[in-house]
Short mmCIF file of N, CA and C in Angstrom, two decimals:
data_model
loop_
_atom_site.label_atom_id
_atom_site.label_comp_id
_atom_site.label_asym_id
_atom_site.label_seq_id
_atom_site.Cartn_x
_atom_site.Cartn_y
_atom_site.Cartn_z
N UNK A 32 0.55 10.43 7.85
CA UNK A 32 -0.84 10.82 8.00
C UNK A 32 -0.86 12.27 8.41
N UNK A 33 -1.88 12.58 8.13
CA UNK A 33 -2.01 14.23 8.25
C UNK A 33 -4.00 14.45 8.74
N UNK A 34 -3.81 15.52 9.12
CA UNK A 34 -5.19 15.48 9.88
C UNK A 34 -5.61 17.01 10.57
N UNK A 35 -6.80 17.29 10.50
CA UNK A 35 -7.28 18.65 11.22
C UNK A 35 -8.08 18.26 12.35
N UNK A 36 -8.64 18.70 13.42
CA UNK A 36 -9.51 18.69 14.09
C UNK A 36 -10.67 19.69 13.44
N UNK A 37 -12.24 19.03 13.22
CA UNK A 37 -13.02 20.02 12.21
C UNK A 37 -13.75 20.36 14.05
N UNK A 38 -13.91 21.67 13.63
CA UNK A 38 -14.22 22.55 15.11
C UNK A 38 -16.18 22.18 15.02
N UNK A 39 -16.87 21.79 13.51
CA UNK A 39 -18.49 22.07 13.47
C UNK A 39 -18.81 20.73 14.65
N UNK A 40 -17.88 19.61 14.55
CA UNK A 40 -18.06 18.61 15.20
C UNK A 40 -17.39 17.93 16.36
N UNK A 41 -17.15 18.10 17.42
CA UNK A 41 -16.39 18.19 18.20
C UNK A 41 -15.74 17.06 18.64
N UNK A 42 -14.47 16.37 18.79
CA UNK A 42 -13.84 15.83 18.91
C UNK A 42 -13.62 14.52 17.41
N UNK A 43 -13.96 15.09 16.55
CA UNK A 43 -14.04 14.85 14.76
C UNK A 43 -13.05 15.17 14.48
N UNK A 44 -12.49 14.48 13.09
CA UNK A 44 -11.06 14.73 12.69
C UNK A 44 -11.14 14.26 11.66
N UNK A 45 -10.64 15.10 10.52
CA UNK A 45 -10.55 14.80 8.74
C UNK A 45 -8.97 14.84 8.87
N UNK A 46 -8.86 13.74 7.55
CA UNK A 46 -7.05 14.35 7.18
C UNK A 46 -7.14 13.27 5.89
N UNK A 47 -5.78 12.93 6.06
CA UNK A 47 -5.71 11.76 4.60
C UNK A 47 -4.34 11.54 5.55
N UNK A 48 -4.26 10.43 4.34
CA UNK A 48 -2.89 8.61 4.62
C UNK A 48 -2.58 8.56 3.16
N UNK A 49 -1.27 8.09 3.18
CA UNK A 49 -1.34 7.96 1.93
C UNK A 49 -0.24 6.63 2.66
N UNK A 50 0.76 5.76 1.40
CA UNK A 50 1.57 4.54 2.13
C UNK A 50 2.24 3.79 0.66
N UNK A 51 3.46 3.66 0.70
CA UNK A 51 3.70 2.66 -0.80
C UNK A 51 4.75 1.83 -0.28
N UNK A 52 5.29 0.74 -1.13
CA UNK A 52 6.36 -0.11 -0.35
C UNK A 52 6.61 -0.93 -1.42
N UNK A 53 7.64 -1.68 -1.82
CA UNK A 53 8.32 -2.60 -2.64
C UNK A 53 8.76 -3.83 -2.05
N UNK A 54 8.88 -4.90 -2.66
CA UNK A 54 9.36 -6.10 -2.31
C UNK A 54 10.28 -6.61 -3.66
N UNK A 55 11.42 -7.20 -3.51
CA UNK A 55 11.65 -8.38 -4.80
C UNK A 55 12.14 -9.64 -4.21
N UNK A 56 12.46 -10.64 -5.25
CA UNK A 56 12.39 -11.45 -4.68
C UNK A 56 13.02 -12.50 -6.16
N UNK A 57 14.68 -12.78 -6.01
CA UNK A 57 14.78 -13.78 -7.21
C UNK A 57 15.15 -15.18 -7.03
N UNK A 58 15.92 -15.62 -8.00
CA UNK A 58 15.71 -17.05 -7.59
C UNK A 58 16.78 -17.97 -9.09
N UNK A 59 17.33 -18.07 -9.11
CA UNK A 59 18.51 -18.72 -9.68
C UNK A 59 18.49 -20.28 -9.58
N UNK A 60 18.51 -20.46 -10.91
CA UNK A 60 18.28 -22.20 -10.93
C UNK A 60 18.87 -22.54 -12.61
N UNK A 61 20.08 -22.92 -12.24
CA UNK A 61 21.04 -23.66 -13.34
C UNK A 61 21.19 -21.79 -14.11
N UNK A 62 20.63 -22.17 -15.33
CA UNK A 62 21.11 -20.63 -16.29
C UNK A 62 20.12 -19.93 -16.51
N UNK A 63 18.91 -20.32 -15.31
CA UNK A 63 17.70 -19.46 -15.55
C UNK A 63 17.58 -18.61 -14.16
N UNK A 64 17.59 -17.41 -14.39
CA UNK A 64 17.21 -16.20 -13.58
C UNK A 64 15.35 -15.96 -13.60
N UNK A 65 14.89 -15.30 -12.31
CA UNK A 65 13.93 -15.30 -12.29
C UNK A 65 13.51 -14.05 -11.80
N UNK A 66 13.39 -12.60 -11.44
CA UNK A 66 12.92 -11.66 -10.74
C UNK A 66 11.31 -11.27 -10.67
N UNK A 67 11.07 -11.40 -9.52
CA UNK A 67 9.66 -10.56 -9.35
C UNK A 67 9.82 -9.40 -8.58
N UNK A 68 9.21 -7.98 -8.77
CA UNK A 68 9.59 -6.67 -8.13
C UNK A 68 8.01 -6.74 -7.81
N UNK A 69 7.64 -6.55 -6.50
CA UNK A 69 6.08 -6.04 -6.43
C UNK A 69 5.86 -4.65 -5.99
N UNK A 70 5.32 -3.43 -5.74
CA UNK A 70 5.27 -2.21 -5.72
C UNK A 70 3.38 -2.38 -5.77
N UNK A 71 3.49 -1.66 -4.17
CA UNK A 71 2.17 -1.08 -3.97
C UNK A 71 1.93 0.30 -4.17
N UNK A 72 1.00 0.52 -3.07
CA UNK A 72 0.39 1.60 -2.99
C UNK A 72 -1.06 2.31 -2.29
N UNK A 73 -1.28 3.25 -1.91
CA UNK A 73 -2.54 3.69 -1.62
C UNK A 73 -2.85 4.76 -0.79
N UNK A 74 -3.63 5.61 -0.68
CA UNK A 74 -4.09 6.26 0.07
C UNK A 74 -5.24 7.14 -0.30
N UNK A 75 -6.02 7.99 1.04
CA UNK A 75 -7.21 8.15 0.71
C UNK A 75 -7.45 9.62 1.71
N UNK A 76 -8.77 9.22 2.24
CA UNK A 76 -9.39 10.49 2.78
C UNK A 76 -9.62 9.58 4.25
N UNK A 77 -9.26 10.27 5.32
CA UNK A 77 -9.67 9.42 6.88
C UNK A 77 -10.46 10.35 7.84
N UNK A 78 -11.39 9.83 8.59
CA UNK A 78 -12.27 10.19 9.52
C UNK A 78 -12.26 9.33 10.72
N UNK A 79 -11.94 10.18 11.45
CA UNK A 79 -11.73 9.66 12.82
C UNK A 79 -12.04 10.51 13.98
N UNK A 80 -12.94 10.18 14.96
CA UNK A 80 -13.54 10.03 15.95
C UNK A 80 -12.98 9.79 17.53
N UNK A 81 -12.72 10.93 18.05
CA UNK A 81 -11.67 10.73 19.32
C UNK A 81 -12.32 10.79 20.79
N UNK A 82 -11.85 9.91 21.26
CA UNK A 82 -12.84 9.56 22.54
C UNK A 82 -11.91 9.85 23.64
N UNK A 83 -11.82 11.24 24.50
CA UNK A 83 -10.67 11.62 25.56
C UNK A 83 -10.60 10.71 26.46
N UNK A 84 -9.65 10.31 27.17
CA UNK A 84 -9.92 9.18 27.85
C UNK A 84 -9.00 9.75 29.93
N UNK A 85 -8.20 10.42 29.38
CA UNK A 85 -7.62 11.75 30.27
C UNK A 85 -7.00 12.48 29.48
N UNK A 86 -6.29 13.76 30.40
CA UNK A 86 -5.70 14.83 29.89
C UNK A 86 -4.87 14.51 28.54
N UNK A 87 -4.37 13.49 29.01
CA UNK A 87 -3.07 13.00 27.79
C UNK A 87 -3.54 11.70 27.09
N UNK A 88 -4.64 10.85 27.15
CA UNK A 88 -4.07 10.13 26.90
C UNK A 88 -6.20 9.70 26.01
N UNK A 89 -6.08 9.34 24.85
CA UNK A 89 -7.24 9.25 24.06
C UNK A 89 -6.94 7.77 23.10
N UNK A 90 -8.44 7.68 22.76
CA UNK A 90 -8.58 5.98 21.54
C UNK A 90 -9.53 6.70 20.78
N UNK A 91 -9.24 6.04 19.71
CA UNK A 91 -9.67 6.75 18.28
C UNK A 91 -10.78 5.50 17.43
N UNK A 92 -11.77 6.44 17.03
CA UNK A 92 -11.99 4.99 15.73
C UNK A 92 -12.28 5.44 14.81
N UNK A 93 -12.03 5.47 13.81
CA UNK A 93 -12.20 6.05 12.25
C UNK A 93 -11.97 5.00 10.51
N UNK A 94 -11.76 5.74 10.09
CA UNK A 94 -11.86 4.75 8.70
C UNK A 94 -11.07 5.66 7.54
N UNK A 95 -10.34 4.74 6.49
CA UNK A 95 -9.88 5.59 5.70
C UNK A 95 -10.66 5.08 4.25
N UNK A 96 -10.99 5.63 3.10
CA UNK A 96 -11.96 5.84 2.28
C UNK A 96 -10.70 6.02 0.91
N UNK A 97 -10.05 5.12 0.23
CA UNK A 97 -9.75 5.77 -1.11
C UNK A 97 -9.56 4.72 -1.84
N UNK A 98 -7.91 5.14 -2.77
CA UNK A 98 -7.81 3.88 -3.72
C UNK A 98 -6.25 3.52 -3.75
N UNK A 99 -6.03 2.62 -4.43
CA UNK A 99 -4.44 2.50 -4.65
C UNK A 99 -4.05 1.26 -6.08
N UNK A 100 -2.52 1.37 -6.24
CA UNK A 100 -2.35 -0.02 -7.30
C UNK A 100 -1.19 -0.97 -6.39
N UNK A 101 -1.27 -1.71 -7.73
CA UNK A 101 -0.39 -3.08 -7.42
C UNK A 101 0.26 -3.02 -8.81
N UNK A 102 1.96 -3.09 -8.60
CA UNK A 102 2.33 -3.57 -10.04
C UNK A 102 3.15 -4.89 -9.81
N UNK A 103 3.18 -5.77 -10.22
CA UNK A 103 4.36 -6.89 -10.49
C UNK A 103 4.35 -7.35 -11.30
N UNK A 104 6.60 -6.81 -10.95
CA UNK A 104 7.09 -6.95 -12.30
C UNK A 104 7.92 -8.78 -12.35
N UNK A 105 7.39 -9.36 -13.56
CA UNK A 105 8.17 -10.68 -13.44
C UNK A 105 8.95 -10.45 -14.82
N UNK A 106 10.35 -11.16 -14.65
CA UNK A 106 11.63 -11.08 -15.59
C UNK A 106 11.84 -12.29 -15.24
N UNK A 107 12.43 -13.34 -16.81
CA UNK A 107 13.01 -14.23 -16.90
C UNK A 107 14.15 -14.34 -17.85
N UNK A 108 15.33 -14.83 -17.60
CA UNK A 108 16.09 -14.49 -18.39
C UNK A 108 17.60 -15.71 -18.19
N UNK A 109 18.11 -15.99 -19.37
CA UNK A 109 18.85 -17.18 -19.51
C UNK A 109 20.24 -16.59 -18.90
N UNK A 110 20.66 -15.26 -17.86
CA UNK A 110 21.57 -15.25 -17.32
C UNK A 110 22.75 -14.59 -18.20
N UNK A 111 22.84 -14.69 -18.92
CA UNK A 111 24.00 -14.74 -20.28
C UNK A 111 24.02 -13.04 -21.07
N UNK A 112 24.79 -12.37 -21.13
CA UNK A 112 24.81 -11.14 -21.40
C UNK A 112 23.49 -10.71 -22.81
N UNK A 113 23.19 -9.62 -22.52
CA UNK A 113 22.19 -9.28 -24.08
C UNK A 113 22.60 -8.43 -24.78
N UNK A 114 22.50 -8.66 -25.61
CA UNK A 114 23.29 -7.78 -27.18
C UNK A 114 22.00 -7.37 -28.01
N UNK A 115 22.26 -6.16 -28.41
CA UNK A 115 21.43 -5.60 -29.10
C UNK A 115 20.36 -6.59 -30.38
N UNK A 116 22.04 -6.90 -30.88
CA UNK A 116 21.39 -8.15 -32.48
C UNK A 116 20.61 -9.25 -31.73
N UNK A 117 20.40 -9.41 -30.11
CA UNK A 117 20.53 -10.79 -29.68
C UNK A 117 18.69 -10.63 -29.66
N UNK A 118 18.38 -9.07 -29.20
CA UNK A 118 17.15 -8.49 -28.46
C UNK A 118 16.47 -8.61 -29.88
N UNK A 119 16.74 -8.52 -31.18
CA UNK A 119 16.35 -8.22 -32.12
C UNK A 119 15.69 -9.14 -33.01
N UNK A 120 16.85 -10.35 -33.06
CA UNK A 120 16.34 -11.32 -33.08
C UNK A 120 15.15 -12.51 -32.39
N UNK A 121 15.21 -12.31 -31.72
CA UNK A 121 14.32 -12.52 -30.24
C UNK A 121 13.35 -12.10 -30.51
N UNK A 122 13.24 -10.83 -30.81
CA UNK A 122 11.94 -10.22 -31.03
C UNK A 122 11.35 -10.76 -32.05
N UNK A 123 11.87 -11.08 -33.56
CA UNK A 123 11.13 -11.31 -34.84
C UNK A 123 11.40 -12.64 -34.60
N UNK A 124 11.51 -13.53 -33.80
CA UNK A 124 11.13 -14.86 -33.92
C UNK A 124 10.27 -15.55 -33.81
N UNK A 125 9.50 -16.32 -34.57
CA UNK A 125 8.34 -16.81 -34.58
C UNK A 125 7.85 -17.69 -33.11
N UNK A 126 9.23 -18.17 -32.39
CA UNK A 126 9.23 -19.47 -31.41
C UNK A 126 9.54 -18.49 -30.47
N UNK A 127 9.13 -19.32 -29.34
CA UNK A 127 9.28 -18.72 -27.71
C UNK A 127 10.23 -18.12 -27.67
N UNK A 128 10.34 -17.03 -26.95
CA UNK A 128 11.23 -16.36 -26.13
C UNK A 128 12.47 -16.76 -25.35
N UNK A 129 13.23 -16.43 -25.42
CA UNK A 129 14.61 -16.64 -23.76
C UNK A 129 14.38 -16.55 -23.24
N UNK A 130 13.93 -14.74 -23.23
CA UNK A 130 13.86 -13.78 -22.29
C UNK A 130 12.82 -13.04 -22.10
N UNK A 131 12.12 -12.72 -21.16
CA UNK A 131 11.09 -12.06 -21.15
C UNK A 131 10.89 -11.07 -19.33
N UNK A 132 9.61 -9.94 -19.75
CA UNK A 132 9.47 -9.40 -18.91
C UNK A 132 7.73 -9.08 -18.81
N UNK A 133 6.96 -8.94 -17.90
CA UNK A 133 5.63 -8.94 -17.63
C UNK A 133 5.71 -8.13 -16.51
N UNK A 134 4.78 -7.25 -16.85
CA UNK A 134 4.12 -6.29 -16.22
C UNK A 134 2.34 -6.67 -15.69
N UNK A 135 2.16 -7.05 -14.24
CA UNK A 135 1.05 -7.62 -14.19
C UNK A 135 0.42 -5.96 -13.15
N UNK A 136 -0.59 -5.55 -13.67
CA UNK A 136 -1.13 -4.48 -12.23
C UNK A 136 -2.48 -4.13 -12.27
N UNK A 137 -2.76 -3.89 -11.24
CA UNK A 137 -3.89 -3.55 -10.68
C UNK A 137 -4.75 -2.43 -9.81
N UNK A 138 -5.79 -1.94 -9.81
CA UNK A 138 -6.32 -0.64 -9.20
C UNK A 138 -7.37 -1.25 -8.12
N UNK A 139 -7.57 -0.42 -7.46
CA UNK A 139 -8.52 -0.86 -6.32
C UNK A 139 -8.87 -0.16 -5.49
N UNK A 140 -10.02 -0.12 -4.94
CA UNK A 140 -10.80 0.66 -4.10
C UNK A 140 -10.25 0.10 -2.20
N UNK A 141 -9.83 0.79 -1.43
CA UNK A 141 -9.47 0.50 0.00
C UNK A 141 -10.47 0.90 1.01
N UNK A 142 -10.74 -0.05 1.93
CA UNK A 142 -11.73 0.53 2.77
C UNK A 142 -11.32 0.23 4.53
N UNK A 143 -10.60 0.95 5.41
CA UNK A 143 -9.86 0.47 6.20
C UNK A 143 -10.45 0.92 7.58
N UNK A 144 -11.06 0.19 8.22
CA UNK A 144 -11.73 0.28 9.68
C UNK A 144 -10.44 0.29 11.00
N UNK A 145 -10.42 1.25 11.82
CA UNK A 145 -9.40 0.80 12.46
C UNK A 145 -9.65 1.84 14.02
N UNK A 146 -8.80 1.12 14.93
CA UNK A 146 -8.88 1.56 16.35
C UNK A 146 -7.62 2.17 16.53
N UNK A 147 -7.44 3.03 17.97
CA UNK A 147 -5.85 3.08 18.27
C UNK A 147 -6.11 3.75 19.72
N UNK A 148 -4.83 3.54 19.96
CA UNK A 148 -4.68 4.79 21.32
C UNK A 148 -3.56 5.75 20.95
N UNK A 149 -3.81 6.85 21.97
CA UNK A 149 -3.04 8.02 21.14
C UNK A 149 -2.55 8.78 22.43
N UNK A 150 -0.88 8.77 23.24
CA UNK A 150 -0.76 9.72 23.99
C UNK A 150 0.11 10.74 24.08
N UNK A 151 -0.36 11.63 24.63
CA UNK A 151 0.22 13.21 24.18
C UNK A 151 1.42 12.98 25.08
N UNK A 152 2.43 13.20 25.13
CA UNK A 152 4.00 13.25 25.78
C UNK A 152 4.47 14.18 25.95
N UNK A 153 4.13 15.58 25.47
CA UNK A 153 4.67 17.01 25.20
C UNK A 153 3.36 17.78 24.66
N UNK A 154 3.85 18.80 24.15
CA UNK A 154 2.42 19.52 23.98
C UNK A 154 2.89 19.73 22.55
N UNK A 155 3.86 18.80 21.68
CA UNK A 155 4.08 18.29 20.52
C UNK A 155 4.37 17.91 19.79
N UNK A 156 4.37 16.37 20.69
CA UNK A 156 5.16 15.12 20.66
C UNK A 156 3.86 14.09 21.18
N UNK A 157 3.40 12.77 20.02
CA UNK A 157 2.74 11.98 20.43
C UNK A 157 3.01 10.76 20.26
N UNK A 158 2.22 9.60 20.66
CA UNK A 158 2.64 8.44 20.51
C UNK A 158 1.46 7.33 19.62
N UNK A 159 1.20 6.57 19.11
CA UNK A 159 0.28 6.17 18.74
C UNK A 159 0.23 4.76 18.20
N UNK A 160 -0.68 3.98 18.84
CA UNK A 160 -0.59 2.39 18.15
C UNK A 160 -2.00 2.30 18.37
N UNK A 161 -2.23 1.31 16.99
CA UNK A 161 -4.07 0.81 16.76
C UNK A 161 -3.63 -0.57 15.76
N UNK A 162 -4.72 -0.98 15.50
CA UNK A 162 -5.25 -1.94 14.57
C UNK A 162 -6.08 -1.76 13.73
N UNK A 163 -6.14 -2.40 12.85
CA UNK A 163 -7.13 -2.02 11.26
C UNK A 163 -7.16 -2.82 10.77
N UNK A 164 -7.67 -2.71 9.71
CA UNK A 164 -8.26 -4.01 8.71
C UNK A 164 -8.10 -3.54 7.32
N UNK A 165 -7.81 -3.79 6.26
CA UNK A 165 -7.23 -3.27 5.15
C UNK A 165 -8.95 -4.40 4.34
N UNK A 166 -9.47 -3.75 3.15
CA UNK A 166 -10.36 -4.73 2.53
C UNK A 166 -10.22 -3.77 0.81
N UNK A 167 -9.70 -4.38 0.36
CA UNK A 167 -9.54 -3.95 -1.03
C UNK A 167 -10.69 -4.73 -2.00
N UNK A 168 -11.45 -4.16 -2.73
CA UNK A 168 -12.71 -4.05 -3.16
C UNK A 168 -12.32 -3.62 -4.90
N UNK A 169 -12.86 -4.54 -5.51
CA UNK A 169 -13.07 -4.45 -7.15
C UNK A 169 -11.45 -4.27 -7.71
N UNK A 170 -10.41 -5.02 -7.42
CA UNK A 170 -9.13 -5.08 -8.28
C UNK A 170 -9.47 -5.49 -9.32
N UNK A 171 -9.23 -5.05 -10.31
CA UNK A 171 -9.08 -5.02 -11.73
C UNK A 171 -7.51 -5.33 -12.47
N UNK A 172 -7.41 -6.64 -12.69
CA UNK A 172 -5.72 -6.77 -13.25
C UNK A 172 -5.84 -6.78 -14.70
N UNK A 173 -4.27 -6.36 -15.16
CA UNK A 173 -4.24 -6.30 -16.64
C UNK A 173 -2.98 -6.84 -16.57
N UNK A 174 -2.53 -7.32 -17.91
CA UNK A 174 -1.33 -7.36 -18.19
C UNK A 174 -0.74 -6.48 -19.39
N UNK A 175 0.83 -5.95 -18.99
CA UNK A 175 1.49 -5.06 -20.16
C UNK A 175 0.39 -3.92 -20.50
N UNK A 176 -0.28 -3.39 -19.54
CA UNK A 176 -1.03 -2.39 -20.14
C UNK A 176 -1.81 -2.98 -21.07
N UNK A 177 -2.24 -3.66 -21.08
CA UNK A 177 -2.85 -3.99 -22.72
C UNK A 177 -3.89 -5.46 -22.91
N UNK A 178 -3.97 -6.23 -21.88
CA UNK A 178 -4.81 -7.67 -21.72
C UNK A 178 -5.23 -7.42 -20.39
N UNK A 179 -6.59 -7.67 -20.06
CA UNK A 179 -7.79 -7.91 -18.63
C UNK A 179 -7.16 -9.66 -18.12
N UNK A 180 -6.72 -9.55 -16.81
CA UNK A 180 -6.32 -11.00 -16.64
C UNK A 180 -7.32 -11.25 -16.22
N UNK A 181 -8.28 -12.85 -15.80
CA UNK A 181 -8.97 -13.07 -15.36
C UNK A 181 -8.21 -14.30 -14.67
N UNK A 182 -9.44 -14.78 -13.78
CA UNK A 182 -9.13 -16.26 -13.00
C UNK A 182 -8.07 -15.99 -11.97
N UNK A 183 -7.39 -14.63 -11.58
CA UNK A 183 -6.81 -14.24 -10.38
C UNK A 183 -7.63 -14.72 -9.04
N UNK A 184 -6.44 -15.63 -8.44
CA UNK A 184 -6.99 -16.12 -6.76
C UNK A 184 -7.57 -15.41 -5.98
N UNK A 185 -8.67 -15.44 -5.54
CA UNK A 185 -8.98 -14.72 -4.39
C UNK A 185 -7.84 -14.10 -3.06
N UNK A 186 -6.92 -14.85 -2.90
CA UNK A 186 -6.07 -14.68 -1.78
C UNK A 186 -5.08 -13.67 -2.46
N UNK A 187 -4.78 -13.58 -3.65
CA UNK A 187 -3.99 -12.21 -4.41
C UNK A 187 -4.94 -10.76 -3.76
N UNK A 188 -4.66 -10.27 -3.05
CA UNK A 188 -5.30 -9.07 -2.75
C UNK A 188 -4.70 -8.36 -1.41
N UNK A 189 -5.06 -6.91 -0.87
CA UNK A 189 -4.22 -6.42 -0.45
C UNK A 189 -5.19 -6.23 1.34
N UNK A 190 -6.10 -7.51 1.25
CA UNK A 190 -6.95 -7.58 2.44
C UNK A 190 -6.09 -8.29 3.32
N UNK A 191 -6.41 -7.49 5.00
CA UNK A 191 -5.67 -8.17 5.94
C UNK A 191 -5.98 -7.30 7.07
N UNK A 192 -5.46 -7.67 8.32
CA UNK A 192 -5.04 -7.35 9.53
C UNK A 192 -3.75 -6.45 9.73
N UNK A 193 -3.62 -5.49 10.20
CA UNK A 193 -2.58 -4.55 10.34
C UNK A 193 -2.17 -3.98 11.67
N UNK A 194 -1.19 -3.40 11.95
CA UNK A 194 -1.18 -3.13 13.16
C UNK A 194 -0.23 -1.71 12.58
N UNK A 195 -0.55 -0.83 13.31
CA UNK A 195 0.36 0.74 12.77
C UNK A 195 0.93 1.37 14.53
N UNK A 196 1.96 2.10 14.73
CA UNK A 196 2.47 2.25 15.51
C UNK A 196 3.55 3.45 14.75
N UNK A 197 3.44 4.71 15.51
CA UNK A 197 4.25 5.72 14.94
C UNK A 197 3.87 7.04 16.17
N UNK A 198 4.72 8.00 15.41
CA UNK A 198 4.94 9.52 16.31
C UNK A 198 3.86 10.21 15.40
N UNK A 199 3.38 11.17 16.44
CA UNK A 199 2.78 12.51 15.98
C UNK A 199 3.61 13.61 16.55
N UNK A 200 3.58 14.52 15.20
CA UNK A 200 4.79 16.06 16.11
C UNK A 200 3.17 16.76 15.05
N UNK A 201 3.43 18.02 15.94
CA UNK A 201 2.22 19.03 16.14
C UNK A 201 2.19 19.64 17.01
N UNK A 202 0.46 20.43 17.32
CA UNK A 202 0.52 20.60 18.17
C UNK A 202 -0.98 20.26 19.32
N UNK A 203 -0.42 19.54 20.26
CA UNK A 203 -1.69 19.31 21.24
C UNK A 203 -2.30 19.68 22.20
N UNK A 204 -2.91 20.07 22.22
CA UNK A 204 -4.12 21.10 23.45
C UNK A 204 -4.55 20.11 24.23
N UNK A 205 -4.04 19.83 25.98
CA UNK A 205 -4.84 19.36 27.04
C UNK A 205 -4.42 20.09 27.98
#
């Protein structure tokens, strides 16, 4: 995170967040392989609101405002080496697949309410833990670039409860 103090409004603060992260996850059963890779994302514009509380030591409440995606990747595959003639064939065959790979992803609007406390340790060196709320708004999934999925679960989404905890280096005026 990154951030200014805007001087028109006093104890006001613009910056931006940005955040990405990966998961996989496979699964082996007789001669069938299974991989899912998921890969997020997001970040935006944040406003936050600082309430001094002493010399060193302040709680914040602000919000961050942007967008981000979702990709997951699912691979299935019979385990067994692939050969060019093997991919080829495969391809011009009229009947199911072996092997396959899907690309499922999604865009979305983030809207993240959140608290914290914040204390100065040095004059630029800080400390900082809050809570937030993550609410992702209008995901739109496709598949392979190329098909609108519909009938996606409500509980597929990147809404939740969070807790953030990290350093600030800078510099702080008390």
């Amino acid at each position: 995170q990154i951030y200014a103090y805007i001087l028109i409004v006093q104890n006001l603060r613009l910056g931006g967040l940005w955040g990405s992260g990966t998961k996989t996850s496979q699964n082996v059963t007789g001669a069938i392989e299974r991989d899912a890779e998921l890969k997020t994302g997001y970040g935006g514009l944040t406003a936050d609101y600082v309430f001094p509380v002493t010399q060193r030591l302040d709680f914040t409440v602000g919000t961050l405002l942007g967008g981000g995606s979702v990709n997951l990747k699912l691979t299935k595959t019979t385990g067994s080496p692939v050969t060019w003639d093997s991919t080829w064939a495969d391809f011009g065959s009229p009947g199911p697949t072996q092997s396959y790979t899907r690309n499922l992803t999604g865009a979305f609007f983030v809207f993240q309410p959140n608290v914290s406390a914040e204390y100065a340790v040095l004059r630029w060196l800080g400390l900082r833990v809050g809570v937030g709320y993550n609410e992702t708004i209008a995901t739109n999934w496709r598949e392979d670039d190329n098909y609108d999925i519909v009938g996606v679960p409500d509980n597929v989404s990147g809404r939740g409860f969070m807790i953030n905890a990290g350093l600030f280096v800078g510099t702080f005026i008390f």
